[in-house]
XYZ file of C-alpha atoms in Angstrom:
673
model
C 133.241 -274.316 134.859
C 134.105 -270.587 134.742
C 135.958 -269.177 137.727
C 135.726 -265.601 138.810
C 137.485 -263.945 141.697
C 134.636 -264.610 144.140
C 132.601 -267.463 143.101
C 132.204 -270.158 140.520
C 129.378 -270.506 137.917
C 127.996 -273.624 136.321
C 125.612 -274.596 133.619
C 122.768 -272.471 132.266
C 119.393 -273.204 133.655
C 117.361 -270.949 131.367
C 117.349 -267.344 130.117
C 115.228 -264.280 129.943
C 115.211 -261.359 127.636
C 115.166 -257.889 129.224
C 114.243 -254.741 127.346
C 114.828 -251.117 128.479
C 111.447 -249.576 127.528
C 112.753 -246.054 127.988
C 113.853 -243.821 125.222
C 116.858 -242.918 127.359
C 119.840 -244.987 128.441
C 119.579 -246.298 131.972
C 122.824 -246.457 133.982
C 121.370 -248.796 136.728
C 118.166 -250.629 135.835
C 116.594 -252.876 138.559
C 114.871 -255.956 137.548
C 112.804 -258.370 139.666
C 110.779 -261.259 138.343
C 109.386 -264.606 139.274
C 110.889 -267.832 137.872
C 109.691 -271.424 138.071
C 112.242 -274.231 137.831
C 112.003 -277.766 136.589
C 112.528 -280.543 139.082
C 116.161 -280.991 139.866
C 117.364 -277.874 138.031
C 118.234 -275.674 141.018
C 118.877 -276.286 144.734
C 118.170 -273.884 147.479
C 121.749 -273.800 148.420
C 122.769 -272.590 144.997
C 122.721 -269.043 143.682
C 122.192 -267.478 140.331
C 124.372 -265.232 138.193
C 123.195 -263.483 134.984
C 125.362 -263.663 131.802
C 124.491 -261.309 129.002
C 125.044 -262.081 125.347
C 128.047 -259.869 125.523
C 129.587 -262.127 128.117
C 129.201 -259.632 130.948
C 127.895 -261.028 134.184
C 125.906 -259.642 137.180
C 125.127 -261.284 140.541
C 121.450 -262.141 140.954
C 119.486 -262.429 144.251
C 117.428 -265.490 144.637
C 114.444 -265.545 146.996
C 113.262 -269.148 147.175
C 109.629 -269.420 147.728
C 108.534 -273.156 146.955
C 110.442 -276.309 146.431
C 109.796 -279.711 144.791
C 109.387 -282.828 146.836
C 113.030 -283.645 146.044
C 114.156 -280.390 147.644
C 114.991 -278.664 144.376
C 113.703 -275.054 143.693
C 110.221 -274.951 142.319
C 109.545 -271.215 142.331
C 111.751 -268.176 143.345
C 111.946 -264.509 142.926
C 114.992 -263.201 141.123
C 116.343 -259.762 141.274
C 119.361 -258.007 139.657
C 120.744 -254.507 138.843
C 121.626 -254.116 135.191
C 124.311 -251.540 134.390
C 124.187 -249.342 131.363
C 121.316 -250.336 129.217
C 120.926 -248.268 126.100
C 117.685 -246.682 124.966
C 115.056 -249.387 123.957
C 117.919 -251.906 124.137
C 117.013 -255.748 124.415
C 119.504 -258.111 125.876
C 119.327 -261.840 126.557
C 120.475 -262.836 130.125
C 121.278 -266.457 130.732
C 120.628 -267.698 134.331
C 123.617 -269.672 135.500
C 123.940 -271.644 138.738
C 126.482 -270.373 141.061
C 128.050 -270.954 144.499
C 128.024 -267.206 145.390
C 126.889 -266.634 148.958
C 123.519 -265.171 149.771
C 124.029 -261.720 150.998
C 122.167 -260.519 154.161
C 119.119 -258.330 153.743
C 118.231 -254.947 155.260
C 115.754 -253.835 157.950
C 112.653 -251.668 156.970
C 114.288 -248.955 159.050
C 116.459 -248.419 155.947
C 113.341 -246.858 154.376
C 113.021 -244.322 157.347
C 116.763 -243.325 157.163
C 116.216 -242.525 153.543
C 113.192 -240.325 154.080
C 110.604 -242.715 152.715
C 106.949 -241.960 153.052
C 103.665 -243.360 151.608
C 100.184 -243.065 152.803
C 96.558 -243.668 151.992
C 93.587 -241.453 152.821
C 89.844 -241.969 152.593
C 87.248 -239.315 153.227
C 83.842 -240.749 154.231
C 80.956 -238.401 154.767
C 83.388 -235.669 155.594
C 85.466 -237.685 157.986
C 89.089 -238.251 156.933
C 90.750 -241.579 157.556
C 94.474 -242.120 157.084
C 97.217 -244.784 157.230
C 100.923 -244.235 156.610
C 103.416 -247.021 155.817
C 106.255 -245.133 157.358
C 104.388 -244.578 160.625
C 103.703 -248.235 160.785
C 107.459 -248.903 160.564
C 108.283 -246.015 162.994
C 105.894 -247.341 165.662
C 107.326 -250.848 165.405
C 104.330 -252.308 163.636
C 104.618 -255.887 162.405
C 106.025 -256.536 159.076
C 106.690 -259.515 156.841
C 109.943 -259.774 154.851
C 109.110 -260.976 151.298
C 112.431 -260.273 149.532
C 115.828 -260.119 151.347
C 119.384 -259.615 149.880
C 121.933 -257.370 148.318
C 119.778 -256.249 145.398
C 116.135 -255.924 146.542
C 114.419 -255.914 149.954
C 110.676 -255.997 150.176
C 108.536 -255.630 153.292
C 104.851 -256.049 153.850
C 103.014 -253.804 156.215
C 99.374 -253.137 156.921
C 96.974 -251.301 159.185
C 93.494 -250.088 159.374
C 92.567 -246.645 158.217
C 92.190 -244.332 161.288
C 90.679 -240.894 161.944
C 92.865 -238.155 163.464
C 91.616 -239.346 166.924
C 92.884 -242.771 166.309
C 89.570 -244.572 165.673
C 89.965 -247.327 163.277
C 87.662 -247.909 160.445
C 86.073 -251.421 160.991
C 86.368 -252.431 157.327
C 89.030 -250.497 155.507
C 92.611 -251.639 155.659
C 95.755 -250.473 153.613
C 98.444 -252.914 152.756
C 101.751 -251.839 151.463
C 104.374 -254.057 149.752
C 107.547 -251.815 149.597
C 110.381 -253.022 147.407
C 113.657 -251.174 148.185
C 116.577 -251.077 145.714
C 119.437 -249.848 147.936
C 121.942 -249.258 145.101
C 119.711 -246.615 143.591
C 117.768 -245.586 146.618
C 114.446 -246.113 144.937
C 111.390 -248.090 146.108
C 108.443 -249.669 144.358
C 105.363 -248.965 146.502
C 102.595 -251.517 146.023
C 99.382 -250.191 147.614
C 96.270 -252.341 148.178
C 93.034 -251.028 149.885
C 90.818 -253.891 151.234
C 87.279 -254.105 152.499
C 87.515 -257.761 153.070
C 87.290 -258.896 156.784
C 85.464 -262.199 156.804
C 83.887 -261.895 160.220
C 83.632 -258.143 160.855
C 80.026 -257.375 161.674
C 77.894 -255.250 159.261
C 79.828 -255.753 155.933
C 78.858 -253.237 153.268
C 79.861 -251.297 150.286
C 81.607 -248.180 151.304
C 81.931 -244.976 149.205
C 84.818 -242.573 149.811
C 87.234 -240.131 148.195
C 90.426 -242.062 147.825
C 93.934 -240.491 147.816
C 97.341 -242.092 147.737
C 100.474 -240.038 148.536
C 104.084 -241.060 148.002
C 106.999 -238.816 148.998
C 104.561 -236.096 150.052
C 102.864 -235.868 146.702
C 99.405 -237.109 145.620
C 100.070 -239.889 143.071
C 96.443 -241.181 142.883
C 92.984 -239.705 143.637
C 89.609 -241.152 143.026
C 86.471 -239.312 144.201
C 83.367 -241.140 145.302
C 84.924 -244.582 144.915
C 82.310 -247.268 145.702
C 84.333 -249.962 147.321
C 82.418 -253.184 147.197
C 82.101 -255.395 150.273
C 84.792 -258.170 150.314
C 86.844 -256.676 147.605
C 90.102 -254.919 147.188
C 92.029 -252.705 144.680
C 95.579 -252.242 143.877
C 97.924 -249.555 142.422
C 101.743 -249.328 141.921
C 103.878 -246.323 142.417
C 107.602 -245.354 142.768
C 109.414 -243.501 145.485
C 112.540 -241.665 144.589
C 111.918 -241.654 140.911
C 110.423 -244.169 138.484
C 112.572 -247.306 137.846
C 110.054 -249.415 136.108
C 111.785 -249.461 132.695
C 112.822 -253.209 132.553
C 110.554 -255.350 130.668
C 111.178 -259.064 131.283
C 110.418 -261.617 128.620
C 110.515 -265.121 130.016
C 111.665 -268.210 128.112
C 108.264 -269.661 127.058
C 109.743 -272.984 126.097
C 111.362 -273.403 129.609
C 108.165 -272.394 131.474
C 106.136 -274.881 129.567
C 108.807 -277.667 129.776
C 108.850 -277.069 133.670
C 105.250 -278.455 133.564
C 104.164 -275.588 135.816
C 102.163 -274.505 132.685
C 100.257 -276.609 130.252
C 101.920 -277.552 126.908
C 100.610 -274.656 124.821
C 101.463 -275.042 121.110
C 104.437 -272.826 120.679
C 103.979 -273.023 116.879
C 100.984 -270.690 117.326
C 101.785 -267.076 116.349
C 99.565 -264.632 118.143
C 98.522 -262.142 115.531
C 99.294 -258.489 115.728
C 95.486 -257.842 115.318
C 94.825 -259.979 118.438
C 97.535 -258.097 120.474
C 96.283 -254.685 119.244
C 92.774 -255.741 120.123
C 93.718 -256.570 123.649
C 95.402 -253.179 124.190
C 92.413 -251.430 122.600
C 90.078 -252.886 125.123
C 92.257 -251.891 128.030
C 90.618 -248.636 128.673
C 87.846 -246.792 130.612
C 86.157 -247.600 133.857
C 86.755 -251.325 133.358
C 90.337 -250.832 134.363
C 89.713 -248.529 137.260
C 89.305 -249.788 140.887
C 86.160 -252.002 141.073
C 86.312 -252.693 137.322
C 87.031 -256.308 136.124
C 89.375 -255.569 133.203
C 88.767 -258.042 130.286
C 86.807 -260.569 132.411
C 83.132 -261.049 131.819
C 81.299 -259.080 134.468
C 78.555 -261.580 134.650
C 80.434 -264.830 134.957
C 77.388 -267.172 134.631
C 76.863 -265.877 131.033
C 76.754 -268.626 128.531
C 78.645 -269.134 125.166
C 82.299 -269.274 124.107
C 84.304 -266.759 125.950
C 87.932 -265.567 125.915
C 88.211 -265.768 129.780
C 87.654 -269.550 130.034
C 90.268 -272.337 129.895
C 93.133 -273.449 132.004
C 94.411 -269.960 131.233
C 92.282 -267.089 129.854
C 92.914 -266.241 126.170
C 94.762 -263.109 127.033
C 97.112 -265.006 129.398
C 97.792 -267.772 126.818
C 98.440 -265.028 124.310
C 100.984 -263.540 126.699
C 102.640 -266.850 127.380
C 103.211 -267.639 123.661
C 104.105 -264.119 122.496
C 105.722 -262.516 125.583
C 104.241 -259.333 124.151
C 104.093 -256.206 126.499
C 100.468 -255.503 125.643
C 99.292 -259.023 126.482
C 101.306 -258.835 129.645
C 99.779 -255.551 130.630
C 96.277 -256.915 130.109
C 97.086 -260.170 131.960
C 98.629 -258.564 135.031
C 96.050 -255.851 134.946
C 92.965 -258.134 134.928
C 94.695 -260.123 137.746
C 94.933 -256.862 139.675
C 91.287 -256.247 139.071
C 90.350 -259.766 140.093
C 90.216 -258.183 143.448
C 87.068 -256.288 142.471
C 84.816 -259.303 142.816
C 83.149 -259.693 146.230
C 84.872 -263.015 146.894
C 87.664 -261.870 149.204
C 87.402 -262.908 152.775
C 90.389 -262.209 155.107
C 90.726 -263.755 158.725
C 91.688 -261.161 161.270
C 93.196 -263.794 163.478
C 95.811 -264.902 160.855
C 95.667 -261.737 158.487
C 95.536 -264.262 155.639
C 92.773 -265.296 153.285
C 90.227 -267.209 155.437
C 90.769 -270.926 155.400
C 88.381 -273.889 155.330
C 90.692 -275.768 157.580
C 90.231 -273.116 160.260
C 86.529 -272.690 159.775
C 85.078 -276.043 158.437
C 81.485 -274.836 158.499
C 81.790 -271.436 156.961
C 79.747 -270.556 153.867
C 77.997 -267.774 152.021
C 75.046 -270.074 151.204
C 72.624 -272.268 153.132
C 71.133 -271.728 156.535
C 72.726 -270.201 159.566
C 72.007 -273.253 161.589
C 74.064 -275.367 159.157
C 77.267 -273.544 160.105
C 77.541 -274.611 163.779
C 80.948 -276.095 164.383
C 80.434 -279.031 166.867
C 83.850 -278.692 168.359
C 83.955 -274.872 169.068
C 80.117 -274.563 169.447
C 80.330 -271.453 167.279
C 78.399 -270.511 164.189
C 80.757 -269.928 161.275
C 78.428 -268.180 158.767
C 79.696 -264.883 157.536
C 77.974 -261.812 158.952
C 74.992 -260.493 156.888
C 75.076 -257.245 155.221
C 74.555 -254.103 157.442
C 70.887 -253.141 157.828
C 70.152 -250.197 155.461
C 73.466 -250.529 153.651
C 74.166 -251.852 150.210
C 76.148 -255.092 149.482
C 75.171 -255.226 145.834
C 77.730 -255.483 143.085
C 77.717 -254.886 139.304
C 79.706 -258.088 138.927
C 78.473 -261.651 139.353
C 80.965 -264.415 140.037
C 80.634 -268.224 140.040
C 82.751 -271.287 139.864
C 81.384 -272.550 136.582
C 82.779 -269.825 134.405
C 85.708 -268.520 136.543
C 88.878 -267.395 134.830
C 92.287 -268.407 136.015
C 93.307 -264.783 137.078
C 96.363 -264.910 139.218
C 98.421 -268.044 138.826
C 100.458 -267.030 135.747
C 100.913 -263.417 137.046
C 102.203 -264.715 140.364
C 104.540 -267.194 138.540
C 106.187 -264.589 136.370
C 106.323 -261.643 138.815
C 106.515 -263.124 142.322
C 104.336 -260.387 143.521
C 102.640 -261.141 146.981
C 99.392 -259.523 145.716
C 98.941 -262.201 143.067
C 99.725 -265.007 145.477
C 96.975 -263.891 147.787
C 94.580 -263.412 144.867
C 95.095 -267.049 143.855
C 94.564 -268.131 147.472
C 91.442 -265.997 147.941
C 89.773 -267.574 144.836
C 91.023 -271.015 145.632
C 89.401 -270.866 149.129
C 86.176 -269.177 147.919
C 85.594 -271.922 145.464
C 85.609 -274.597 148.292
C 83.624 -272.685 150.967
C 80.870 -271.085 148.925
C 78.824 -274.272 149.007
C 76.652 -275.602 151.896
C 78.951 -277.094 154.665
C 77.185 -280.516 154.684
C 77.218 -280.875 150.885
C 80.919 -280.376 150.750
C 81.617 -282.597 153.730
C 82.665 -279.644 155.811
C 86.501 -279.543 156.158
C 86.963 -281.716 153.073
C 85.866 -279.032 150.795
C 84.446 -281.563 148.247
C 83.468 -280.100 144.910
C 81.490 -282.963 143.298
C 78.086 -281.470 143.749
C 78.754 -278.367 141.564
C 78.421 -278.135 137.800
C 81.047 -280.175 136.120
C 82.740 -277.139 134.585
C 82.643 -275.558 138.063
C 84.362 -278.618 139.475
C 87.010 -278.307 136.611
C 87.886 -274.634 137.242
C 87.810 -275.099 140.979
C 90.192 -278.138 140.764
C 92.531 -276.117 138.467
C 92.696 -273.242 140.895
C 92.963 -275.508 143.897
C 95.948 -277.475 142.289
C 97.635 -274.369 141.236
C 97.326 -272.840 144.780
C 98.655 -276.104 146.351
C 101.622 -276.152 143.881
C 102.908 -272.614 143.906
C 102.099 -271.301 147.527
C 105.383 -270.929 149.234
C 106.573 -273.696 151.532
C 106.597 -271.352 154.593
C 103.071 -270.364 154.082
C 100.546 -272.242 156.359
C 97.972 -272.213 153.516
C 100.084 -274.520 151.463
C 99.191 -277.507 153.589
C 95.636 -276.431 153.727
C 95.303 -276.272 149.911
C 97.115 -279.593 149.527
C 94.874 -281.219 152.052
C 91.720 -279.927 150.415
C 93.015 -280.977 146.918
C 93.815 -284.482 148.081
C 90.394 -284.794 149.720
C 88.853 -284.101 146.401
C 91.194 -286.360 144.536
C 90.583 -289.198 146.959
C 86.814 -288.828 146.520
C 87.047 -288.885 142.723
C 89.406 -291.855 142.794
C 87.132 -293.774 145.164
C 84.157 -292.920 143.134
C 85.541 -293.648 139.731
C 89.147 -294.788 139.340
C 89.124 -297.487 141.990
C 85.404 -298.371 141.600
C 84.750 -301.471 139.509
C 81.150 -300.347 139.107
C 82.055 -296.886 137.708
C 80.670 -296.044 134.241
C 82.564 -297.278 131.207
C 82.650 -293.885 129.532
C 85.190 -292.087 131.823
C 82.741 -289.294 132.506
C 81.623 -287.521 135.651
C 78.068 -288.784 136.133
C 76.891 -287.167 139.419
C 73.477 -285.475 139.791
C 74.909 -282.146 138.571
C 76.444 -283.864 135.483
C 73.593 -285.926 133.915
C 71.087 -283.001 133.487
C 70.739 -282.813 129.688
C 67.866 -284.285 127.511
C 65.534 -285.102 130.335
C 68.366 -286.045 132.719
C 69.657 -288.708 130.169
C 72.856 -286.964 129.013
C 76.019 -285.222 129.965
C 77.812 -282.174 128.349
C 80.977 -283.626 126.825
C 82.585 -280.147 126.677
C 82.171 -279.631 130.332
C 83.498 -283.101 130.971
C 86.500 -282.154 128.778
C 87.111 -279.084 130.911
C 87.445 -281.377 133.920
C 89.756 -283.867 132.121
C 91.971 -280.967 131.209
C 92.098 -279.617 134.821
C 93.028 -283.057 136.093
C 95.638 -283.387 133.462
C 97.043 -280.041 134.469
C 97.072 -281.149 138.249
C 98.771 -284.416 137.259
C 101.589 -282.415 135.550
C 101.887 -280.294 138.608
C 102.965 -283.504 140.275
C 99.887 -284.565 142.394
C 99.862 -288.340 142.408
C 96.035 -288.571 142.993
C 95.556 -286.484 139.823
C 97.718 -288.919 137.809
C 95.607 -291.828 139.002
C 92.359 -290.045 138.310
C 93.662 -289.064 134.842
C 94.336 -292.746 133.917
C 90.567 -293.376 134.293
C 89.154 -289.923 133.345
C 91.010 -289.218 130.103
C 89.421 -292.196 128.276
C 86.352 -290.106 127.770
C 87.486 -287.966 124.832
C 89.517 -290.943 123.448
C 86.354 -293.141 123.261
C 84.420 -290.470 121.457
C 87.257 -290.113 118.911
C 88.012 -293.738 118.262
C 85.116 -296.019 119.248
C 83.823 -297.856 116.097
C 80.274 -296.940 117.171
C 81.137 -293.222 116.987
C 82.323 -291.099 114.177
C 85.098 -288.571 115.142
C 83.298 -285.898 113.093
C 80.731 -285.768 115.831
C 83.089 -286.490 118.813
C 82.685 -282.969 120.188
C 78.900 -283.113 120.440
C 76.954 -280.857 122.639
C 75.331 -283.515 124.669
C 75.942 -287.222 125.096
C 73.236 -289.594 126.458
C 74.405 -292.255 128.819
C 71.006 -293.688 129.941
C 67.449 -294.204 128.738
C 65.786 -292.029 131.220
C 66.633 -290.139 134.438
C 65.792 -293.080 136.470
C 67.376 -295.795 134.293
C 70.766 -297.393 134.977
C 73.607 -296.148 132.882
C 74.428 -297.773 129.551
C 77.201 -300.391 129.526
C 78.466 -299.943 125.993
C 79.557 -297.098 123.672
C 77.190 -298.640 121.069
C 74.210 -297.864 123.252
C 75.346 -294.425 124.095
C 76.099 -293.645 120.418
C 72.778 -294.900 119.202
C 70.951 -292.786 121.816
C 72.942 -289.686 121.142
C 72.803 -289.521 117.216
C 70.116 -289.673 114.609
C 69.839 -293.083 112.960
C 70.237 -291.491 109.454
C 73.552 -289.910 110.549
C 74.824 -293.173 111.974
C 74.017 -294.927 108.656
C 76.568 -292.820 106.763
C 80.169 -293.584 106.377
C 82.357 -291.626 108.769
C 83.747 -288.480 107.165
C 82.341 -289.285 103.807
C 80.958 -286.745 101.247
C 77.521 -288.031 102.175
C 78.063 -287.240 105.887
C 79.435 -283.819 105.061
C 76.348 -283.105 102.822
C 73.971 -284.417 105.644
C 75.607 -282.026 108.141
C 75.976 -279.166 105.628
C 79.669 -279.011 106.338
C 82.939 -279.675 104.544
C 84.692 -282.989 104.497
C 86.712 -283.279 107.673
C 84.858 -280.474 109.405
C 83.838 -281.478 112.907
C 80.544 -280.594 114.422
C 80.343 -278.029 117.276
C 81.925 -274.891 115.715
C 85.053 -276.417 114.137
C 86.658 -273.119 113.305
C 85.973 -271.372 116.646
C 88.748 -271.018 119.153
C 86.141 -271.627 121.827
C 84.088 -274.284 120.018
C 83.470 -277.859 121.320
C 86.410 -279.343 119.345
C 88.646 -276.686 120.900
C 87.237 -277.438 124.278
C 88.109 -281.130 123.798
C 91.674 -280.467 122.591
C 93.383 -280.112 125.943
C 91.560 -283.295 127.195
C 92.826 -285.234 124.209
C 96.406 -283.821 124.678
C 96.512 -285.012 128.312
C 95.078 -288.359 127.374
C 97.910 -288.790 124.712
C 100.547 -287.742 127.325
C 99.036 -290.330 129.816
C 99.599 -293.040 127.133
C 95.980 -294.259 127.446
C 94.884 -296.991 125.125
C 94.107 -295.538 121.607
C 94.902 -292.015 122.933
C 97.783 -291.623 120.279
C 95.477 -292.684 117.610
C 92.704 -290.269 118.823
C 95.176 -287.468 118.765
C 96.525 -288.291 115.349
C 93.000 -288.184 113.883
C 92.259 -284.839 115.649
C 95.523 -283.287 114.651
C 95.094 -284.352 111.019
C 91.643 -282.853 110.587
C 91.765 -280.223 107.810
C 89.456 -277.545 109.357
C 90.762 -276.080 112.606
C 90.585 -272.887 114.603
C 93.177 -270.084 114.089
C 94.523 -269.951 117.587
C 96.494 -266.870 116.691
C 93.505 -264.850 117.711
C 93.006 -266.493 121.163
C 95.031 -269.628 122.189
C 93.398 -270.590 125.569
C 92.742 -274.117 124.184
C 95.810 -274.519 121.977
C 97.329 -277.301 124.151
C 99.111 -280.303 122.499
C 100.773 -283.431 123.753
C 104.323 -283.165 124.966
């Protein structure tokens, strides 16, 4: 234990690398970042101190957001002021536990006393609408404190845009997250414009000339911006001078070891070509408001994609490389996740609308299906305004939905990303017919298996990382547990469940005349449940113990050859009305040609028959998004769960000679722990 004059410091928890990205030395460089902590590593009563490789120390502000069941810190926002960083200098800062007291925060009136101003303006058909953050504070408007302490204070304020006569626009709202660094008298101004009220009549796309002003100067202007219904856009600015020179590189090994993130293979080296390619794509209208960044604008499109996986390819590349270009694309595409028409905010709570509050809401089905028998009210969202447009150049779904915001929120602690995660998590459970999802339970089992997978991923992440004080945390947890209970009742605890470990509902067995399932979709689901299990949800651990046998059986059962374990479809019955097979031998015989099955597994003869190399799996063996790649996370989670034969299955898979080069896009590069 090292003692200073005012507090004591204890062991290192983890570290980060901080780079001054400026070509000039910075005398006082503010830094704020999100940090996840492993179970038991940090208690809310403890503080943090930063120790640089030179031995110099700085106090750090810790704003705890979420805790583990044992009371230890799960996620927090860390802030510090770094003195005297040289031009382009990189320093490693260890995070040490401390007993330093937490300093009191400031009031948002501090902004006013320093002359702060920021405003948003929209001109619609010649009528000007305005909203000012400083006016909201001056008039005593409500605010939420997000960060509070000696280093950084951040306040969230919002209001509708209004005319000079005080008439509020029914749909457009401005949201400001203002982060004040008192030591340097500068503020980061986070501006979001929303067209997202869930139950406001006559929703529609709105075209306007947009303008953002900070400190009396126009910092952003966009004429004729077509703001889509139920969407939002975001921009970041600085008041008092730019102070955005600190680039934070998290300790990847610690993030992964915390189990907040999957065990991505840290031996993978993301290539310079891949990183350059990401940056080269980051241009044009795709990165402007209402663009979608690197996401696929038509989500239902088929084929291997860089945006699918527990993390999108660009986010996995960022995690493994900590490269600035990959981070820019990862955060930027998460910003632009607001462009999809999937954002529904409740005026009563000022939060993303919740299924727990409106069990019968939906964007599908008949209006009459949405009557709440308790309130006697219909909970269908209002239809598009007559004569107006609600069309969008983007099409979203659950079956091909990227994980936009979880990693960005985890590493930044930005409130925008938290709500983005929550918007998508709730959309995924309310977009279906209320009766099909069992209303308030939000059951997902009727959707495509891949849609169930990505929805469970997002649901688990929202339940895990949402702050303890946020009412939506309990909502997400309840919906997640409802789904896990359904799956465990239907499969894990059901003696009559299929022997293959696969999802076999009506939306699953749709291949080959309703005889077969898609193993790759099923593998997505296994991976999502493995991820949820690592996040600590006991129901997911139970489900994984049943579910993860699916890829193991395909790799190790004597009736199958592992070369064909990642096949496109897998028959599990004779016809659409037949009972399921009861042995792998039956399924293998029904799914593979007799002449293939007659060949010795992985023999030269089999390779010749398939027109492949010895040891080359079917299903695009070298592709980072091929079917073997899709299976890899499922196999890794099966091995971690210590399922019978799982270690052997992984050993065979890992030893195969022909593999993808995940250095180009590592979204499926997950390995056992």
